[in-house]
Amino acid sequence: MGAKITDVAALAGVSIATVSHVINGSRPVRKETADRVQRAIRELNYTPNSSARSLKTGNKRMIGFLVPDISNLFFATMIDSIEREIAKKGYHLMVVNTCESGEKEQSVLQSLCTGIVDGVIIASSVGDSQELSDYLPKNFPVVFVDRRLKNNCADLVETVSYRAIYESVEYLLQKGHEKIGCIFGLPHLSTTQNRYDAYFRAVSDHGLSPDKALVRNLSIENSNPVPLCEELIENGCTALFFGNSRTCMQSLCVLNHYPDRYEVVTFLDSPEYRELFRGMHVIEQPTGTMGAMAGEQILKRIAHPDAPTREILLYSVFHEN
Amino acid sequence: MGAKITDVAALAGVSIATVSHVINGSRPVRKETADRVQRAIRELNYTPNSSARSLKTGNKRMIGFLVPDISNLFFATMIDSIEREIAKKGYHLMVVNTCESGEKEQSVLQSLCTGIVDGVIIASSVGDSQELSDYLPKNFPVVFVDRRLKNNCADLVETVSYRAIYESVEYLLQKGHEKIGCIFGLPHLSTTQNRYDAYFRAVSDHGLSPDKALVRNLSIENSNPVPLCEELIENGCTALFFGNSRTCMQSLCVLNHYPDRYEVVTFLDSPEYRELFRGMHVIEQPTGTMGAMAGEQILKRIAHPDAPTREILLYSVFHEN
DNA sequence: TTGTATGCGTTATCAA
DNA sequence: TTGATAACGCATACAA
């Protein structure tokens, strides 16, 4: 065990109260005294015991982030931005992979929210917020991010892509594509549903009747898009729409069998993918901003548990080329 | 704040000492009494305050994992296996992304190891363990995983791939390939160096002089393998060797421009990649086992800080086809 | 401007 | 087999 506050106080020749106040800036201290304390802290290489501090104040300076798929660069980007945001206020981020499983989400929530973290950010795999309520202590700080649950009544940071998708599909239609194949994500997610709706609307607004043969979804059992992509091509698509970066990346092997024969629009979930998608049209999602906003919001929620619930909406943008 | 131990004691009609001992199994309690306590715990939905417990016992039941690149499925696989392993003993995992930066690794270490976690597992981005020693309290429990540092003197879980690589290169040579192009990872890493050494040795053992024109590395500035892969093909390679799954996956777009013209060996870092690599030869790395062993070892190290240091070696396997 | 003393919720020692 | 009580290291109300 390292030095404690009493050691610092002794070395600086002051009381522990003064040391505490110097560290926390919680009351005025004469500059000269404060300097002496700071010197003692450095000399002893003192760091406050976080358990003692938590016990006293009731806050752990730790945020939990429940991620459905930690290996998806989309979420990796979000992890980084959340971490950066809350670090500004001295908070740490605890990331837990829920593997797109509602049950894992529930059990993780149960163990995190009873003493490990001060609040949680959730990119949830469940459909309805009621599935989580038994595992969240009453009034526990929660921010949902990316995916919107049914019956949501907590803070939410969401990206709206309707317009960007509509524009992109319209763009393809105007270039003469009549068979636009789509591969979307897991069908029960709000993001997937919204993306499908926008596509559907754009197609029907242009007088085409949507065709089941052109639309595919990933599923938990089968997350490999390659065979789906092959089916779409066999069904005669001349343009392809990918609902997320990873799906597009995994499908590159198929696309490159027939280079230049397809026009592609893909979601760009993370700037890091841009290189890979040269020559494709992209719908750029503000992933980093979403993370930062979620980080900011969870800290606000912790500070003001009774403030009114907020829904923060960001927007995707379509870039041709 | 929820129920505390005193509430449980009152409801069960016993002292807090008895409640504590029932929870921790730290001394015999009459079955009938224990049952009453358990019932009270359930009734009040009581969970021990982890800060108070940590303050008293000095242990946080939390392990830190420093990951160089959280978006790499290799590490995602390891995260899952570590988490699963330590959860068996009631520990949580705190994952922090160090972005292949030694400096971030140092600063994260500094903040984690002074009160947040009981021990750390590190897949390190630095070259020499001395670069970390200033940021690790003396005798702090550490397990290195995957990458071996110079002057290592801590526990280590490492995969040895020498034989598997040698066999794979020999296999390609025996099939008549004389120009085997390679793309390896970051050049300062032990894993990269070991892989290069094995390749080099296999090639020279077969009477060929290794050719700089056939070997490429990723770098922090340029982690996109696509142009490298194109160079190798222009240089006349008929077979390609990929030092990790992601590099191979990102190169699929190039490979598929010329399907069937190349024979490919790639590391298979995670079983989840297998589908994507149909038709390629793979070197299978026991990634999940590495994570589990690292998790097991950090708990052993925490329990026995003065036990002799261990180096745990696992082995990759070459599978043709 | 600074110091004293109490208590946060546990675990564990000592006593019964 | 069980209970009373003293720490653990800190923040803070109250005193000076």
XYZ file of C-alpha atoms (C1' of nucleotides) in Angstrom:
674
model
C 0.000 0.000 0.000
C 1.314 3.456 -0.853
C 1.203 6.724 1.072
C -2.033 7.891 2.627
C -3.473 11.280 3.298
C -2.088 11.273 6.836
C 1.444 10.810 5.526
C 1.049 13.782 3.241
C -0.397 15.875 6.064
C 2.466 14.974 8.359
C 5.128 15.749 5.778
C 3.517 19.072 4.869
C 2.892 19.972 8.500
C -0.847 20.493 8.056
C -4.055 18.633 8.906
C -5.601 16.009 6.661
C -8.517 18.353 6.068
C -6.215 20.831 4.410
C -4.685 18.142 2.252
C -8.115 16.978 1.188
C -9.205 20.494 0.335
C -6.072 21.163 -1.653
C -6.680 18.055 -3.703
C -10.338 18.712 -4.323
C -10.286 22.495 -4.432
C -13.186 22.362 -2.027
C -12.259 25.387 0.046
C -9.740 28.232 -0.115
C -6.221 27.382 1.045
C -3.396 29.878 1.442
C -1.155 29.570 -1.605
C 1.952 28.925 0.439
C 0.269 26.112 2.350
C -1.129 24.611 -0.817
C 2.303 24.579 -2.383
C 3.745 22.754 0.598
C 0.998 20.154 0.297
C 1.554 19.731 -3.440
C 5.238 19.193 -2.849
C 4.540 16.552 -0.225
C 2.130 14.804 -2.572
C 4.741 14.631 -5.299
C 7.450 13.585 -2.913
C 5.437 10.679 -1.554
C 3.962 9.878 -4.932
C 0.583 9.978 -3.282
C -2.667 9.060 -5.008
C -5.972 9.098 -3.144
C -7.444 5.687 -2.449
C -10.376 5.500 -4.786
C -12.311 2.999 -2.691
C -12.198 5.202 0.360
C -13.193 8.160 -1.710
C -16.068 6.252 -3.290
C -17.252 4.953 0.026
C -17.375 8.485 1.359
C -18.844 10.282 -1.632
C -20.863 7.490 -3.143
C -19.405 7.969 -6.595
C -16.981 5.749 -8.394
C -15.850 7.883 -11.291
C -16.528 4.976 -13.584
C -18.933 4.663 -16.491
C -19.999 1.362 -17.998
C -20.463 0.941 -21.744
C -22.414 -2.066 -22.975
C -21.395 -2.843 -26.532
C -23.134 -5.447 -28.656
C -20.057 -6.229 -30.750
C -16.711 -4.981 -29.642
C -15.022 -6.103 -32.835
C -17.085 -3.796 -34.994
C -15.078 -0.722 -35.875
C -18.221 1.330 -35.529
C -18.305 0.612 -31.812
C -14.553 0.804 -31.460
C -14.779 4.355 -32.763
C -17.493 5.092 -30.263
C -15.515 3.614 -27.395
C -12.635 5.917 -28.163
C -14.770 9.008 -28.305
C -16.683 8.222 -25.122
C -13.465 7.514 -23.289
C -11.908 10.738 -24.431
C -14.958 12.741 -23.411
C -15.369 11.390 -19.884
C -11.624 11.392 -19.228
C -11.823 15.186 -19.289
C -13.818 14.956 -16.068
C -11.647 12.256 -14.517
C -13.925 9.348 -15.285
C -12.889 5.917 -16.523
C -14.741 3.759 -19.010
C -15.507 0.133 -18.454
C -16.381 -1.606 -21.697
C -18.319 -4.846 -21.684
C -19.141 -6.865 -24.776
C -22.698 -8.149 -24.765
C -22.345 -10.153 -27.988
C -25.743 -9.009 -29.319
C -27.350 -11.020 -26.536
C -30.164 -9.541 -24.504
C -29.531 -11.990 -21.713
C -25.901 -11.062 -21.407
C -26.964 -7.442 -21.408
C -29.280 -8.073 -18.502
C -26.749 -9.924 -16.401
C -24.004 -7.397 -17.067
C -26.348 -4.595 -16.122
C -27.233 -6.321 -12.911
C -23.656 -6.650 -11.795
C -22.425 -3.268 -12.995
C -25.241 -1.165 -11.626
C -24.987 -2.353 -8.053
C -21.775 -0.683 -7.072
C -19.297 -0.884 -9.956
C -20.211 2.150 -12.050
C -21.969 5.471 -11.593
C -23.868 5.213 -14.840
C -24.146 3.197 -18.026
C -24.213 3.929 -21.712
C -25.978 1.194 -23.642
C -26.016 0.305 -27.305
C -28.719 -2.178 -26.617
C -29.517 -5.514 -28.212
C -32.983 -5.807 -26.749
C -36.145 -4.562 -28.411
C -38.020 -2.963 -25.567
C -36.713 -0.960 -22.631
C -39.007 -2.914 -20.330
C -36.741 -5.912 -20.822
C -34.057 -4.007 -18.932
C -36.039 -2.333 -16.182
C -35.729 -5.230 -13.738
C -31.953 -5.002 -13.933
C -31.589 -1.270 -13.489
C -31.968 0.214 -10.014
C -34.726 2.821 -9.893
C -33.454 6.122 -11.237
C -30.025 4.776 -12.189
C -28.237 7.025 -14.726
C -28.554 5.528 -18.209
C -27.943 6.845 -21.687
C -28.949 4.831 -24.713
C -26.887 5.329 -27.806
C -27.275 4.470 -31.499
C -30.201 2.103 -31.055
C -33.587 3.285 -29.844
C -35.701 0.927 -27.764
C -39.455 0.713 -27.691
C -40.980 2.517 -24.723
C -37.806 4.469 -24.221
C -37.944 6.900 -21.357
C -34.265 7.536 -20.748
C -31.683 9.810 -22.345
C -30.877 8.873 -25.919
C -28.258 9.802 -28.485
C -29.312 8.708 -31.931
C -28.291 9.291 -35.511
C -31.031 9.979 -38.000
C -30.151 8.720 -41.459
C -33.490 8.927 -43.178
C -32.707 11.856 -45.399
C -29.219 10.661 -46.327
C -30.522 7.237 -47.289
C -33.408 8.673 -49.233
C -31.045 10.917 -51.164
C -28.658 8.107 -51.916
C -31.350 5.798 -53.215
C -32.859 8.606 -55.233
C -29.434 9.256 -56.689
C -29.127 5.648 -57.803
C -32.609 5.639 -59.243
C -31.961 8.796 -61.202
C -28.871 7.201 -62.701
C -31.170 4.535 -64.052
C -30.724 1.701 -61.583
C -33.978 -0.126 -61.127
C -32.701 -3.089 -59.171
C -30.966 -1.815 -56.071
C -29.978 -4.669 -53.806
C -29.702 -4.062 -50.068
C -28.019 -5.779 -47.182
C -29.146 -4.517 -43.803
C -28.171 -5.480 -40.255
C -30.076 -7.408 -37.604
C -33.773 -6.990 -38.349
C -34.984 -6.223 -34.836
C -32.784 -3.129 -34.427
C -34.215 0.356 -34.749
C -31.304 1.360 -36.962
C -32.043 -1.460 -39.365
C -35.739 -0.690 -39.432
C -35.145 2.995 -40.054
C -32.753 2.244 -42.874
C -35.152 -0.129 -44.489
C -38.007 2.358 -44.184
C -36.031 5.105 -45.887
C -35.003 2.794 -48.718
C -38.540 1.501 -49.091
C -39.981 4.975 -49.210
C -37.484 6.232 -51.761
C -38.128 3.291 -54.040
C -41.908 3.526 -53.868
C -41.871 7.303 -54.258
C -40.234 6.677 -57.607
C -42.987 4.426 -58.745
C -41.215 1.120 -58.221
C -42.717 -1.599 -56.122
C -40.190 -2.881 -53.583
C -39.029 -6.384 -54.325
C -38.246 -8.927 -51.608
C -35.690 -10.488 -53.911
C -33.538 -7.403 -53.519
C -33.465 -7.087 -49.752
C -31.396 -9.137 -47.307
C -30.706 -9.006 -43.585
C -27.895 -10.351 -41.464
C -28.970 -12.476 -38.550
C -27.337 -13.587 -35.347
C -26.969 -17.114 -36.699
C -25.604 -15.954 -40.005
C -23.605 -12.773 -39.968
C -21.674 -13.524 -43.132
C -22.930 -11.291 -45.934
C -20.987 -13.003 -48.730
C -23.681 -15.483 -49.777
C -26.340 -12.778 -49.463
C -24.367 -10.534 -51.733
C -24.021 -13.328 -54.274
C -27.767 -13.892 -54.222
C -28.440 -10.239 -54.903
C -26.135 -10.298 -57.874
C -27.773 -13.407 -59.228
C -31.088 -11.647 -58.865
C -29.891 -9.034 -61.304
C -28.975 -6.048 -59.154
C -26.948 -3.319 -60.789
C -26.501 -1.282 -57.640
C -25.962 -2.315 -54.048
C -26.750 -0.636 -50.776
C -24.909 -1.690 -47.598
C -26.404 -0.872 -44.230
C -23.045 -0.767 -42.466
C -19.344 -0.601 -43.145
C -18.436 -4.036 -41.992
C -20.990 -5.709 -44.201
C -19.635 -3.822 -47.172
C -16.062 -4.669 -46.286
C -16.828 -8.333 -45.926
C -18.548 -8.254 -49.282
C -15.625 -6.692 -51.099
C -14.475 -10.110 -52.211
C -17.708 -10.594 -54.115
C -17.836 -7.064 -55.494
C -14.329 -7.347 -56.794
C -15.149 -10.385 -58.814
C -17.029 -7.992 -61.046
C -15.273 -4.661 -60.641
C -17.039 -1.672 -62.174
C -20.223 -3.568 -62.812
C -21.940 -2.316 -59.685
C -22.566 1.032 -58.221
C -22.331 0.903 -54.464
C -23.618 2.984 -51.584
C -22.405 2.034 -48.136
C -22.687 3.402 -44.659
C -19.373 4.765 -43.474
C -19.442 4.063 -39.754
C -15.905 5.082 -39.065
C -13.534 7.372 -40.942
C -10.981 4.565 -40.847
C -12.902 2.649 -43.448
C -12.768 5.399 -46.020
C -9.679 4.101 -47.814
C -11.253 0.743 -48.357
C -14.287 2.209 -50.009
C -12.623 4.213 -52.716
C -14.931 4.622 -55.676
C -18.079 4.015 -53.660
C -20.713 6.448 -52.497
C -20.921 6.733 -48.754
C -23.376 7.750 -46.077
C -21.255 9.222 -43.396
C -22.360 8.705 -39.856
C -21.110 11.012 -37.052
C -19.964 8.092 -34.939
C -17.341 9.949 -32.939
C -19.770 12.750 -32.171
C -22.361 10.255 -31.005
C -19.860 8.834 -28.536
C -18.838 12.248 -27.301
C -22.454 13.317 -26.816
C -23.282 10.122 -24.981
C -20.281 10.634 -22.692
C -21.275 14.207 -22.035
C -24.881 13.276 -21.380
C -24.184 10.476 -18.913
C -22.086 12.863 -16.818
C -24.859 15.448 -16.910
C -27.371 12.804 -15.894
C -25.200 11.725 -12.970
C -24.853 15.327 -11.861
C -28.581 16.035 -12.282
C -30.547 12.838 -11.836
C -33.843 14.645 -11.938
C -33.295 16.845 -14.977
C -35.751 16.214 -17.789
C -34.884 13.381 -20.159
C -33.056 14.395 -23.337
C -33.094 12.972 -26.823
C -30.108 14.087 -28.846
C -30.396 13.648 -32.604
C -27.494 13.738 -35.029
C -27.644 13.346 -38.776
C -25.905 11.231 -41.393
C -24.812 12.809 -44.649
C -24.742 11.336 -48.156
C -21.603 11.920 -50.223
C -21.550 10.820 -53.804
C -18.357 9.708 -55.428
C -28.672 3.868 -1.875
C -29.946 0.340 -1.385
C -30.005 -1.879 1.674
C -26.892 -2.240 3.804
C -25.541 -5.027 5.894
C -27.141 -3.595 9.023
C -30.564 -3.786 7.413
C -30.023 -7.417 6.574
C -28.792 -8.150 10.090
C -31.793 -6.448 11.640
C -34.277 -8.274 9.425
C -32.625 -11.637 10.063
C -32.252 -10.959 13.764
C -28.480 -11.551 13.840
C -25.337 -9.432 14.058
C -23.643 -7.909 11.020
C -20.700 -10.212 11.648
C -22.871 -13.207 10.985
C -24.263 -11.683 7.812
C -20.762 -10.981 6.572
C -19.652 -14.513 7.314
C -22.646 -16.005 5.596
C -21.880 -13.964 2.492
C -18.199 -14.747 2.412
C -18.254 -18.252 3.856
C -15.517 -17.091 6.175
C -16.611 -19.006 9.233
C -19.129 -21.728 10.090
C -22.699 -20.565 10.581
C -25.563 -22.727 11.766
C -27.582 -23.763 8.733
C -30.815 -22.418 10.140
C -29.241 -19.010 10.843
C -27.627 -18.899 7.430
C -30.956 -19.597 5.766
C -32.581 -16.755 7.636
C -29.812 -14.432 6.496
C -30.114 -15.558 2.886
C -33.811 -14.924 2.963
C -33.297 -11.429 4.326
C -30.718 -10.734 1.615
C -33.130 -11.730 -1.096
C -35.987 -9.871 0.467
C -34.059 -6.619 0.671
C -32.359 -7.209 -2.663
C -29.086 -6.560 -0.887
C -25.714 -6.342 -2.629
C -22.566 -5.577 -0.659
C -21.106 -2.146 -1.271
C -18.026 -2.848 -3.301
C -16.217 0.318 -2.257
C -16.524 -0.497 1.403
C -15.402 -4.017 0.731
C -12.446 -2.810 -1.312
C -11.458 -0.314 1.304
C -11.419 -3.014 3.927
C -9.834 -5.844 1.970
C -7.681 -3.822 -0.380
C -8.915 -5.639 -3.430
C -11.184 -4.365 -6.142
C -12.145 -7.488 -8.042
C -11.270 -5.691 -11.233
C -8.667 -6.505 -13.857
C -7.436 -4.059 -16.473
C -6.699 -5.127 -20.035
C -4.625 -2.815 -22.187
C -5.388 -3.502 -25.829
C -3.470 -1.912 -28.668
C -6.380 -2.021 -31.103
C -9.814 -2.785 -29.844
C -11.247 -3.020 -33.348
C -9.072 -5.954 -34.284
C -11.075 -9.145 -34.034
C -7.997 -10.873 -32.684
C -8.157 -8.765 -29.556
C -11.928 -8.837 -29.421
C -11.669 -12.609 -29.211
C -9.142 -12.296 -26.438
C -11.303 -9.833 -24.521
C -14.160 -12.286 -24.529
C -12.069 -15.178 -23.310
C -10.380 -13.193 -20.550
C -13.700 -11.846 -19.372
C -15.233 -15.281 -19.269
C -12.293 -16.695 -17.339
C -12.097 -14.084 -14.603
C -15.880 -13.862 -14.246
C -15.720 -17.377 -12.805
C -13.974 -15.881 -9.802
C -16.197 -12.813 -9.565
C -13.805 -10.406 -11.273
C -14.699 -7.745 -13.816
C -12.648 -6.715 -16.815
C -11.878 -3.141 -17.678
C -10.745 -2.803 -21.268
C -8.756 0.205 -22.384
C -7.698 0.872 -25.948
C -4.106 2.086 -26.189
C -4.221 2.681 -29.954
C -0.754 1.142 -30.500
C 0.687 4.092 -28.609
C 3.344 3.554 -25.972
C 2.560 6.894 -24.408
C -1.109 6.138 -24.023
C -0.109 2.799 -22.545
C 2.010 4.537 -19.943
C -0.635 7.041 -18.933
C -3.362 4.422 -18.747
C -1.135 2.244 -16.615
C -0.453 5.099 -14.277
C -4.097 5.798 -13.653
C -5.293 2.204 -13.525
C -2.623 0.819 -11.259
C -3.103 3.295 -8.458
C -6.405 2.135 -7.132
C -8.658 1.157 -10.016
C -7.646 -2.434 -10.683
C -5.984 -5.301 -8.843
C -3.867 -6.303 -11.785
C -3.332 -5.708 -15.488
C -3.028 -7.812 -18.576
C -1.094 -6.037 -21.302
C -0.781 -6.647 -25.001
C 1.920 -4.065 -25.152
C 2.875 -1.612 -27.856
C 6.244 -0.728 -26.376
C 9.499 -2.476 -27.193
C 11.134 -2.824 -23.830
C 9.591 -3.529 -20.448
C 11.736 -0.812 -18.930
C 9.571 1.727 -20.715
C 6.738 0.681 -18.425
C 8.493 0.251 -15.110
C 8.059 3.861 -14.019
C 4.313 3.532 -14.380
C 3.853 0.267 -12.547
C 3.957 0.254 -8.750
C 6.654 -2.054 -7.443
C 5.437 -5.645 -7.483
C 2.105 -4.815 -9.112
C 0.456 -7.888 -10.678
C 1.034 -7.866 -14.429
C 0.644 -10.459 -17.151
C 1.883 -9.772 -20.654
C 0.032 -11.458 -23.431
C 0.695 -12.102 -27.127
C 3.634 -9.715 -27.444
C 6.920 -10.300 -25.629
C 8.910 -7.277 -24.496
C 12.653 -7.028 -24.255
C 13.935 -7.500 -20.714
C 10.704 -9.133 -19.727
C 10.618 -10.275 -16.147
C 6.881 -10.655 -15.586
C 4.374 -13.375 -16.349
C 3.839 -13.935 -20.044
C 1.379 -15.826 -22.220
C 2.687 -16.147 -25.742
C 1.912 -18.094 -28.878
C 4.816 -19.678 -30.693
C 4.175 -19.865 -34.416
C 7.636 -20.699 -35.687
C 6.962 -24.278 -36.638
C 3.572 -23.558 -38.187
C 4.987 -20.768 -40.321
C 7.987 -22.814 -41.344
C 5.731 -25.653 -42.412
C 3.441 -23.372 -44.370
C 6.261 -21.714 -46.269
C 7.873 -25.081 -46.922
C 4.542 -26.283 -48.252
C 4.353 -23.396 -50.699
C 7.941 -23.902 -51.781
C 7.366 -27.577 -52.400
C 4.434 -26.716 -54.610
C 6.860 -24.779 -56.732
C 6.308 -21.187 -55.590
C 9.571 -19.296 -55.641
C 8.201 -15.834 -55.076
C 6.221 -15.822 -51.860
C 5.123 -12.327 -50.976
C 4.572 -11.426 -47.320
C 2.731 -8.744 -45.447
C 3.583 -8.585 -41.779
C 2.384 -6.340 -38.961
C 4.125 -3.509 -37.138
C 7.864 -4.140 -37.402
C 8.812 -3.472 -33.786
C 6.538 -6.180 -32.370
C 7.921 -9.500 -31.220
C 5.151 -11.317 -33.054
C 6.106 -9.656 -36.323
C 9.782 -10.349 -35.831
C 9.164 -13.984 -34.995
C 6.996 -14.421 -38.041
C 9.553 -12.848 -40.284
C 12.325 -14.983 -38.823
C 10.425 -18.178 -39.468
C 9.654 -17.165 -43.037
C 13.223 -16.083 -43.648
C 14.594 -19.316 -42.288
C 12.272 -21.496 -44.319
C 13.124 -19.658 -47.515
C 16.862 -19.762 -46.995
C 16.801 -23.397 -45.893
C 15.413 -24.123 -49.314
C 18.277 -22.472 -51.082
C 16.544 -19.228 -51.979
C 17.939 -15.901 -50.975
C 15.273 -13.768 -49.330
C 14.223 -10.842 -51.438
C 13.311 -7.441 -50.004
C 10.934 -6.941 -52.902
C 8.708 -9.663 -51.509
C 8.349 -8.473 -47.925
C 6.174 -5.653 -46.622
C 5.196 -4.349 -43.210
C 2.278 -2.324 -41.998
C 3.188 0.788 -40.058
C 1.332 3.048 -37.676
C 1.133 5.764 -40.302
C -0.017 3.398 -42.998
C -2.053 0.452 -41.866
C -3.754 -0.110 -45.205
C -2.347 -3.255 -46.819
C -4.029 -2.782 -50.182
C -1.223 -0.882 -51.931
C 1.347 -3.218 -50.392
C -0.500 -6.174 -51.743
C -0.608 -4.597 -55.176
C 3.134 -4.015 -55.080
C 3.778 -7.638 -54.241
C 1.681 -8.760 -57.155
C 3.476 -6.401 -59.505
C 6.711 -7.857 -58.245
C 5.666 -11.225 -59.555
C 4.549 -13.131 -56.482
C 2.586 -16.317 -57.082
C 1.884 -16.971 -53.422
C 1.095 -14.635 -50.556
C 1.616 -14.901 -46.837
C -0.424 -12.719 -44.463
C 0.825 -12.143 -40.948
C -2.642 -11.597 -39.531
C -6.308 -12.051 -40.345
C -7.245 -8.465 -40.706
C -4.497 -7.735 -43.192
C -5.669 -10.631 -45.286
C -9.270 -9.553 -45.073
C -8.469 -6.025 -46.098
C -6.513 -7.394 -49.040
C -9.329 -9.560 -50.298
C -10.332 -6.856 -52.750
C -6.962 -7.124 -54.453
C -6.804 -10.892 -54.332
C -10.204 -11.186 -55.893
C -9.177 -9.146 -58.891
C -7.180 -12.204 -59.855
C -9.027 -15.130 -58.344
C -7.211 -18.455 -58.450
C -3.959 -16.889 -59.547
C -2.509 -16.841 -56.055
C -2.050 -19.378 -53.354
C -2.554 -17.804 -49.969
C -1.520 -18.584 -46.412
C -2.953 -16.391 -43.689
C -2.932 -16.301 -39.946
C -6.351 -17.125 -38.572
C -6.519 -15.015 -35.429
C -10.100 -15.724 -34.638
C -12.390 -18.574 -35.642
C -14.884 -15.983 -36.831
C -12.743 -15.210 -39.828
C -12.770 -18.739 -41.136
C -15.704 -18.275 -43.508
C -14.021 -15.379 -45.211
C -10.908 -17.355 -45.947
C -12.409 -20.261 -47.778
C -9.900 -21.764 -50.171
C -6.899 -20.401 -48.318
C -4.408 -22.167 -46.112
C -4.467 -20.964 -42.531
C -2.233 -20.835 -39.524
C -4.567 -21.176 -36.631
C -3.688 -19.295 -33.487
C -5.171 -20.346 -30.121
C -6.409 -16.856 -29.386
C -9.180 -17.820 -27.011
C -6.873 -20.067 -25.047
C -4.327 -17.282 -24.764
C -6.969 -15.042 -23.229
C -8.135 -17.716 -20.829
C -4.580 -18.474 -19.719
C -3.822 -14.800 -19.230
C -6.973 -14.422 -17.138
C -6.104 -17.446 -15.072
C -2.541 -16.284 -14.574
C -3.356 -12.747 -13.459
C -5.629 -14.165 -10.745
C -2.895 -16.544 -9.634
C -0.429 -13.679 -9.552
C -2.775 -11.566 -7.448
C -3.248 -14.456 -5.047
C 0.482 -15.220 -4.894
C 2.469 -12.082 -5.598
C 5.742 -13.771 -4.766
C 5.365 -16.972 -6.724
C 8.019 -17.477 -9.382
C 7.357 -15.804 -12.723
C 5.737 -17.989 -15.377
C 6.026 -18.037 -19.130
C 3.183 -19.903 -20.759
C 3.731 -20.941 -24.351
C 1.007 -22.005 -26.738
C 1.422 -23.106 -30.335
C -0.097 -22.201 -33.679
C -0.988 -24.929 -36.134
C -0.785 -24.933 -39.939
C -3.783 -26.301 -41.818
C -3.541 -26.674 -45.560
C -6.602 -26.292 -47.722
C -7.296 30.416 6.953
C -6.948 25.944 9.235
C -7.876 21.817 12.451
C -10.825 18.081 14.949
C -13.744 14.568 14.759
C -17.380 11.739 12.740
C -19.021 8.294 9.670
C -19.320 6.056 4.881
C -20.314 0.017 4.830
C -17.544 -3.426 5.115
C -14.238 -7.301 7.180
C -12.056 -9.451 10.834
C -10.322 -9.671 15.646
C -11.421 -10.677 20.034
C -14.562 -12.051 23.440
C -18.474 -14.595 24.990
C -22.032 -20.839 17.263
C -22.448 -15.896 17.568
C -21.808 -10.646 18.876
C -19.496 -6.226 19.783
C -16.238 -3.283 17.916
C -12.136 -1.512 15.763
C -10.107 -0.381 11.702
C -9.774 0.628 6.251
C -8.693 6.056 3.994
C -11.076 9.588 2.958
C -14.541 13.979 2.807
C -16.818 17.187 5.320
C -19.652 19.487 9.111
C -18.458 21.980 12.768
C -15.079 24.549 15.610
C -11.550 27.688 16.211
